[in-house]
mmCIF file of C-alpha atoms and ligand atoms in Angstrom:
data_model
loop_
_atom_site.group_PDB
_atom_site.id
_atom_site.type_symbol
_atom_site.label_atom_id
_atom_site.label_comp_id
_atom_site.label_asym_id
_atom_site.label_seq_id
_atom_site.Cartn_x
_atom_site.Cartn_y
_atom_site.Cartn_z
ATOM 1 C CA MET I 1099 -0.001 -0.060 -0.047
ATOM 2 C CA ASP I 1100 0.969 3.569 -0.717
ATOM 3 C CA GLU I 1101 2.835 5.221 2.222
ATOM 4 C CA LYS I 1102 0.337 8.024 2.260
ATOM 5 C CA PHE I 1103 -2.488 5.555 2.846
ATOM 6 C CA GLU I 1104 -0.436 3.803 5.532
ATOM 7 C CA GLU I 1105 -0.101 7.230 7.270
ATOM 8 C CA ILE I 1106 -3.752 7.926 7.116
ATOM 9 C CA LEU I 1107 -4.733 4.509 8.529
ATOM 10 C CA GLU I 1108 -2.133 5.233 11.291
ATOM 11 C CA ALA I 1109 -3.894 8.567 12.113
ATOM 12 C CA ILE I 1110 -7.318 6.863 12.133
ATOM 13 C CA TRP I 1111 -5.960 4.359 14.564
ATOM 14 C CA ALA I 1112 -4.318 6.979 16.868
ATOM 15 C CA ALA I 1113 -7.459 9.141 16.896
ATOM 16 C CA GLY I 1114 -9.662 6.109 17.644
ATOM 17 C CA GLU I 1115 -7.486 5.319 20.686
ATOM 18 C CA ASN I 1116 -8.894 8.521 22.104
ATOM 19 C CA ASN I 1117 -12.290 7.541 21.010
ATOM 20 C CA ASN I 1118 -12.368 10.277 18.358
ATOM 21 C CA PHE I 1119 -13.457 9.190 14.948
ATOM 22 C CA SER I 1120 -13.846 12.636 13.342
ATOM 23 C CA VAL I 1121 -12.011 13.558 10.145
ATOM 24 C CA GLU I 1122 -10.753 16.669 11.974
ATOM 25 C CA ALA I 1123 -9.098 14.638 14.721
ATOM 26 C CA ILE I 1124 -7.567 12.191 12.108
ATOM 27 C CA ASN I 1125 -6.300 15.194 10.155
ATOM 28 C CA LYS I 1126 -4.529 16.671 13.293
ATOM 29 C CA ARG I 1127 -2.693 13.359 13.915
ATOM 30 C CA CYS I 1128 -1.744 12.590 10.379
ATOM 31 C CA ALA I 1129 1.882 12.983 9.255
ATOM 32 C CA VAL I 1130 0.750 13.729 5.637
ATOM 33 C CA ASP I 1131 -1.892 15.920 4.168
ATOM 34 C CA PHE I 1132 -4.906 14.118 2.827
ATOM 35 C CA SER I 1133 -8.039 14.963 1.025
ATOM 36 C CA ASP I 1134 -11.609 13.726 0.828
ATOM 37 C CA GLU I 1135 -10.660 11.825 -2.272
ATOM 38 C CA ASP I 1136 -8.022 9.863 -0.384
ATOM 39 C CA LEU I 1137 -10.645 8.846 2.137
ATOM 40 C CA ILE I 1138 -12.965 7.925 -0.668
ATOM 41 C CA GLU I 1139 -10.166 5.730 -2.086
ATOM 42 C CA LEU I 1140 -9.845 3.980 1.227
ATOM 43 C CA VAL I 1141 -13.599 3.461 1.271
ATOM 44 C CA LYS I 1142 -13.317 1.910 -2.198
ATOM 45 C CA GLU I 1143 -10.551 -0.402 -1.096
ATOM 46 C CA GLY I 1144 -12.715 -1.686 1.762
ATOM 47 C CA MET I 1145 -10.512 -0.256 4.436
ATOM 48 C CA ILE I 1146 -12.844 2.195 6.049
ATOM 49 C CA VAL I 1147 -16.513 3.208 6.305
ATOM 50 C CA LYS I 1148 -17.518 6.881 6.192
ATOM 51 C CA ASP I 1149 -20.430 8.278 8.095
ATOM 52 C CA ASP I 1150 -20.711 12.095 7.661
ATOM 53 C CA ASP I 1151 -17.583 13.485 9.125
ATOM 54 C CA LYS I 1152 -16.731 10.216 11.024
ATOM 55 C CA VAL I 1153 -14.495 7.423 9.846
ATOM 56 C CA PHE I 1154 -14.559 3.880 11.068
ATOM 57 C CA PHE I 1155 -12.373 0.776 10.147
ATOM 58 C CA SER I 1156 -13.784 -2.178 8.343
ATOM 59 C CA SER I 1157 -12.457 -5.401 9.724
ATOM 60 C CA LYS I 1158 -9.957 -5.625 6.930
ATOM 61 C CA GLY I 1159 -8.911 -1.987 7.507
ATOM 62 C CA LYS I 1160 -8.483 -2.646 11.222
ATOM 63 C CA GLU I 1161 -6.205 -5.614 10.581
ATOM 64 C CA VAL I 1162 -4.018 -3.578 8.119
ATOM 65 C CA ALA I 1163 -3.845 -0.592 10.602
ATOM 66 C CA GLN I 1164 -3.069 -2.874 13.377
ATOM 67 C CA SER I 1165 0.105 -4.237 11.687
ATOM 68 C CA ILE I 1166 1.127 -0.750 10.584
ATOM 69 C CA MET I 1167 0.778 0.486 14.256
ATOM 70 C CA ARG I 1168 2.774 -2.542 15.327
ATOM 71 C CA ARG I 1169 5.590 -1.638 12.973
ATOM 72 C CA HIS I 1170 5.422 2.067 13.862
ATOM 73 C CA ARG I 1171 5.605 1.464 17.596
ATOM 74 C CA LEU I 1172 8.317 -1.133 17.298
ATOM 75 C CA ALA I 1173 10.207 1.272 15.213
ATOM 76 C CA GLU I 1174 9.827 3.907 18.006
ATOM 77 C CA VAL I 1175 11.246 1.436 20.568
ATOM 78 C CA LEU I 1176 14.033 0.600 18.209
ATOM 79 C CA VAL I 1177 15.150 4.174 17.448
ATOM 80 C CA THR I 1178 15.043 5.377 21.086
ATOM 81 C CA SER I 1179 16.539 2.315 22.821
ATOM 82 C CA ILE I 1180 18.989 0.957 20.307
ATOM 83 C CA LEU I 1181 19.617 3.854 17.876
ATOM 84 C CA LYS I 1182 19.471 6.481 20.668
ATOM 85 C CA VAL I 1183 17.521 8.943 18.565
ATOM 86 C CA LYS I 1184 16.452 12.171 20.380
ATOM 87 C CA SER I 1185 12.813 11.994 21.351
ATOM 88 C CA SER I 1186 11.980 15.126 19.302
ATOM 89 C CA GLU I 1187 13.005 13.228 16.181
ATOM 90 C CA MET I 1188 11.571 9.826 17.258
ATOM 91 C CA GLU I 1189 8.203 10.314 15.561
ATOM 92 C CA LYS I 1190 9.515 11.215 12.183
ATOM 93 C CA ILE I 1191 12.236 8.592 12.080
ATOM 94 C CA ALA I 1192 9.923 5.899 13.313
ATOM 95 C CA CYS I 1193 7.573 6.704 10.414
ATOM 96 C CA GLN I 1194 10.470 6.313 7.931
ATOM 97 C CA VAL I 1195 11.704 3.121 9.502
ATOM 98 C CA GLU I 1196 8.286 1.484 9.718
ATOM 99 C CA HIS I 1197 7.829 1.435 5.969
ATOM 100 C CA CYS I 1198 11.098 -0.403 5.515
ATOM 101 C CA LEU I 1199 10.333 -3.177 8.102
ATOM 102 C CA GLN I 1200 9.684 -6.349 6.172
ATOM 103 C CA PRO I 1201 7.638 -8.901 8.053
ATOM 104 C CA GLU I 1202 10.609 -11.131 8.604
ATOM 105 C CA VAL I 1203 12.679 -8.219 9.919
ATOM 106 C CA GLU I 1204 9.734 -6.961 12.138
ATOM 107 C CA GLU I 1205 9.670 -10.286 13.978
ATOM 108 C CA SER I 1206 13.356 -10.293 14.632
ATOM 109 C CA ILE I 1207 13.270 -6.783 16.021
ATOM 110 C CA CYS I 1208 10.357 -7.632 18.288
ATOM 111 C CA ILE I 1209 12.328 -10.638 19.688
ATOM 112 C CA LEU I 1210 15.450 -8.587 19.992
ATOM 113 C CA LEU I 1211 13.594 -5.864 21.918
ATOM 114 C CA GLY I 1212 11.971 -8.551 24.266
ATOM 115 C CA HIS I 1213 8.435 -8.162 22.863
ATOM 116 C CA PRO I 1214 7.709 -4.641 24.123
ATOM 117 C CA GLU I 1215 4.165 -4.130 25.132
ATOM 118 C CA VAL I 1216 4.200 -0.252 24.991
ATOM 119 C CA CYS I 1217 5.959 2.296 22.858
ATOM 120 C CA PRO I 1218 7.984 5.168 24.421
ATOM 121 C CA ASP I 1219 4.876 7.270 24.679
ATOM 122 C CA GLY I 1220 3.129 4.553 26.716
ATOM 123 C CA LYS I 1221 0.752 3.538 23.792
ATOM 124 C CA PRO I 1222 0.055 -0.277 23.413
ATOM 125 C CA ILE I 1223 1.924 -2.074 20.740
ATOM 126 C CA PRO I 1224 -0.283 -4.656 19.024
ATOM 127 C CA LYS I 1225 1.130 -8.145 19.556
ATOM 128 C CA GLY I 1226 2.525 -10.340 16.864
ATOM 129 C CA ARG I 1227 2.704 -14.038 16.558
ATOM 130 C CA CYS I 1228 6.225 -14.020 18.180
ATOM 131 C CA CYS I 1229 4.863 -12.343 21.307
ATOM 132 C CA ASP I 1230 2.273 -14.936 21.961
ATOM 133 C CA ARG I 1231 4.842 -17.721 21.604
ATOM 134 C CA GLY I 1232 7.306 -15.783 23.772
ATOM 135 C CA VAL I 1233 10.139 -16.498 21.307
ATOM 136 C CA LYS I 1234 13.479 -15.634 22.964
ATOM 137 C CA VAL I 1235 16.014 -16.401 20.352
ATOM 138 C CA VAL I 1236 16.312 -14.503 17.107
ATOM 139 C CA ASN I 1237 16.853 -17.254 14.647
ATOM 140 C CA ASN I 1238 16.077 -15.257 11.633
ATOM 141 C CA THR I 1239 19.259 -13.295 11.322
ATOM 142 C CA VAL I 1240 21.200 -12.779 8.165
ATOM 143 C CA VAL I 1241 23.125 -15.927 7.235
ATOM 144 C CA SER I 1242 25.453 -16.937 4.493
ATOM 145 C CA LEU I 1243 23.566 -18.505 1.573
ATOM 146 C CA ASN I 1244 25.535 -21.767 1.993
ATOM 147 C CA THR I 1245 23.871 -22.431 5.309
ATOM 148 C CA LEU I 1246 20.511 -22.904 3.605
ATOM 149 C CA ALA I 1247 19.322 -26.395 2.914
ATOM 150 C CA PRO I 1248 17.909 -27.471 -0.499
ATOM 151 C CA GLY I 1249 14.385 -26.032 -0.834
ATOM 152 C CA GLU I 1250 15.012 -23.178 1.572
ATOM 153 C CA LYS I 1251 14.671 -19.605 0.431
ATOM 154 C CA GLY I 1252 16.452 -16.522 1.324
ATOM 155 C CA LYS I 1253 16.270 -12.844 0.302
ATOM 156 C CA ILE I 1254 19.665 -11.393 -0.543
ATOM 157 C CA THR I 1255 20.688 -8.545 1.789
ATOM 158 C CA TYR I 1256 24.270 -8.188 1.059
ATOM 159 C CA ILE I 1257 26.960 -9.549 -1.370
ATOM 160 C CA LYS I 1258 30.484 -9.300 0.112
ATOM 161 C CA PRO I 1259 32.758 -8.003 -2.490
ATOM 162 C CA GLY I 1260 35.410 -10.744 -2.773
ATOM 163 C CA SER I 1261 38.471 -11.130 -5.006
ATOM 164 C CA HIS I 1262 36.176 -13.075 -7.390
ATOM 165 C CA SER I 1263 35.640 -11.464 -10.683
ATOM 166 C CA ASN I 1264 32.743 -13.998 -10.986
ATOM 167 C CA LEU I 1265 30.976 -11.887 -8.422
ATOM 168 C CA HIS I 1266 30.330 -9.141 -10.946
ATOM 169 C CA GLN I 1267 29.082 -11.802 -13.274
ATOM 170 C CA LEU I 1268 26.546 -12.677 -10.680
ATOM 171 C CA ILE I 1269 25.361 -9.158 -10.251
ATOM 172 C CA SER I 1270 24.999 -8.928 -13.983
ATOM 173 C CA PHE I 1271 22.750 -12.026 -13.770
ATOM 174 C CA GLY I 1272 20.439 -10.058 -11.613
ATOM 175 C CA LEU I 1273 21.617 -11.387 -8.165
ATOM 176 C CA ASN I 1274 21.079 -8.189 -6.369
ATOM 177 C CA PRO I 1275 19.993 -7.337 -2.787
ATOM 178 C CA GLY I 1276 16.293 -7.847 -2.499
ATOM 179 C CA VAL I 1277 16.146 -10.768 -4.806
ATOM 180 C CA VAL I 1278 14.691 -14.025 -3.390
ATOM 181 C CA VAL I 1279 16.767 -17.140 -4.148
ATOM 182 C CA THR I 1280 15.848 -20.740 -3.533
ATOM 183 C CA VAL I 1281 18.626 -23.369 -2.956
ATOM 184 C CA HIS I 1282 17.934 -26.013 -5.607
ATOM 185 C CA ARG I 1283 20.585 -28.505 -4.677
ATOM 186 C CA LYS I 1284 23.958 -28.437 -3.029
ATOM 187 C CA SER I 1285 25.734 -31.214 -4.729
ATOM 188 C CA PRO I 1286 27.403 -32.008 -7.060
ATOM 189 C CA ALA I 1287 27.321 -28.285 -7.386
ATOM 190 C CA PHE I 1288 25.651 -25.551 -5.449
ATOM 191 C CA CYS I 1289 22.640 -24.603 -7.515
ATOM 192 C CA ILE I 1290 20.163 -21.791 -6.974
ATOM 193 C CA LYS I 1291 16.909 -20.657 -8.526
ATOM 194 C CA PHE I 1292 15.714 -17.105 -8.700
ATOM 195 C CA GLU I 1293 13.199 -15.448 -10.898
ATOM 196 C CA ASN I 1294 13.374 -17.620 -13.987
ATOM 197 C CA THR I 1295 16.938 -18.502 -13.806
ATOM 198 C CA GLU I 1296 18.743 -21.568 -12.497
ATOM 199 C CA LEU I 1297 22.390 -21.041 -11.793
ATOM 200 C CA ALA I 1298 25.222 -23.230 -10.483
ATOM 201 C CA ILE I 1299 27.703 -21.206 -8.468
ATOM 202 C CA ASP I 1300 31.088 -21.771 -6.947
ATOM 203 C CA GLU I 1301 30.928 -22.583 -3.198
ATOM 204 C CA GLU I 1302 33.454 -19.824 -2.422
ATOM 205 C CA ILE I 1303 31.078 -17.336 -3.972
ATOM 206 C CA VAL I 1304 28.131 -18.722 -2.231
ATOM 207 C CA LYS I 1305 29.725 -17.868 1.160
ATOM 208 C CA ASN I 1306 29.895 -14.330 0.165
ATOM 209 C CA ILE I 1307 26.192 -13.985 -0.497
ATOM 210 C CA PHE I 1308 24.198 -13.162 2.622
ATOM 211 C CA VAL I 1309 20.403 -13.632 2.902
ATOM 212 C CA TRP I 1310 17.432 -13.374 5.358
ATOM 213 C CA ARG I 1311 16.124 -16.880 5.671
ATOM 214 C CA LEU I 1312 12.465 -16.840 4.648
ATOM 215 C CA VAL I 1313 10.119 -19.257 6.288
ATOM 216 C CA GLY I 1314 7.179 -20.912 4.691
HETATM 217 ZN ZN1 ZN H 506 4.286 5.956 11.443
HETATM 218 ZN ZN1 ZN H 507 4.422 5.962 20.290
HETATM 219 ZN ZN1 ZN H 508 6.984 -10.231 19.661
#
């Protein structure tokens, strides 16, 4: 979803926490300007219901907004406790960070922070699956591609520049950060699949490719 719409949903959620459902209250809390057309767009997408100057979530909208709030408030805890951002800047930076939190990263950050229940302003953080299970160990860190078993998938985060000239070749094949690769087999040669390509790569190069392990 467009970042602007995410911000509007966030503002609707925050206003609703104070039992205020008016467009005016939502406007006051929103980090971006929005128009009536934007609200109509959200109605069309089935996210909200409008009733005069009041706005309410549909169940789908509530679910989407809840996950945005979760990411926003986890980002707030992250930027204040780990990154030591000044509290005057927290809000703005949290909003930027939240849009980059991929689901797999979000869970690891929640675990890392010990499943925080409230954000630095004392507002509740919606729980995730990891919180209910009380997961204590982050097992979804960035790993070298060669630690994945056949059939496992990973999203490339980083390719370590080595002495291999072949590495440049990999990049020219489209193996860039963000690309999801599946380990096809590991012997007799390490073989990966991504997009519509199947590629055998040198074990030494595989070690220099770092990925987020993707589950499911
Ligand atoms: Zn935000
Ligand atoms: Zn907060
Ligand atoms: Zn959690």
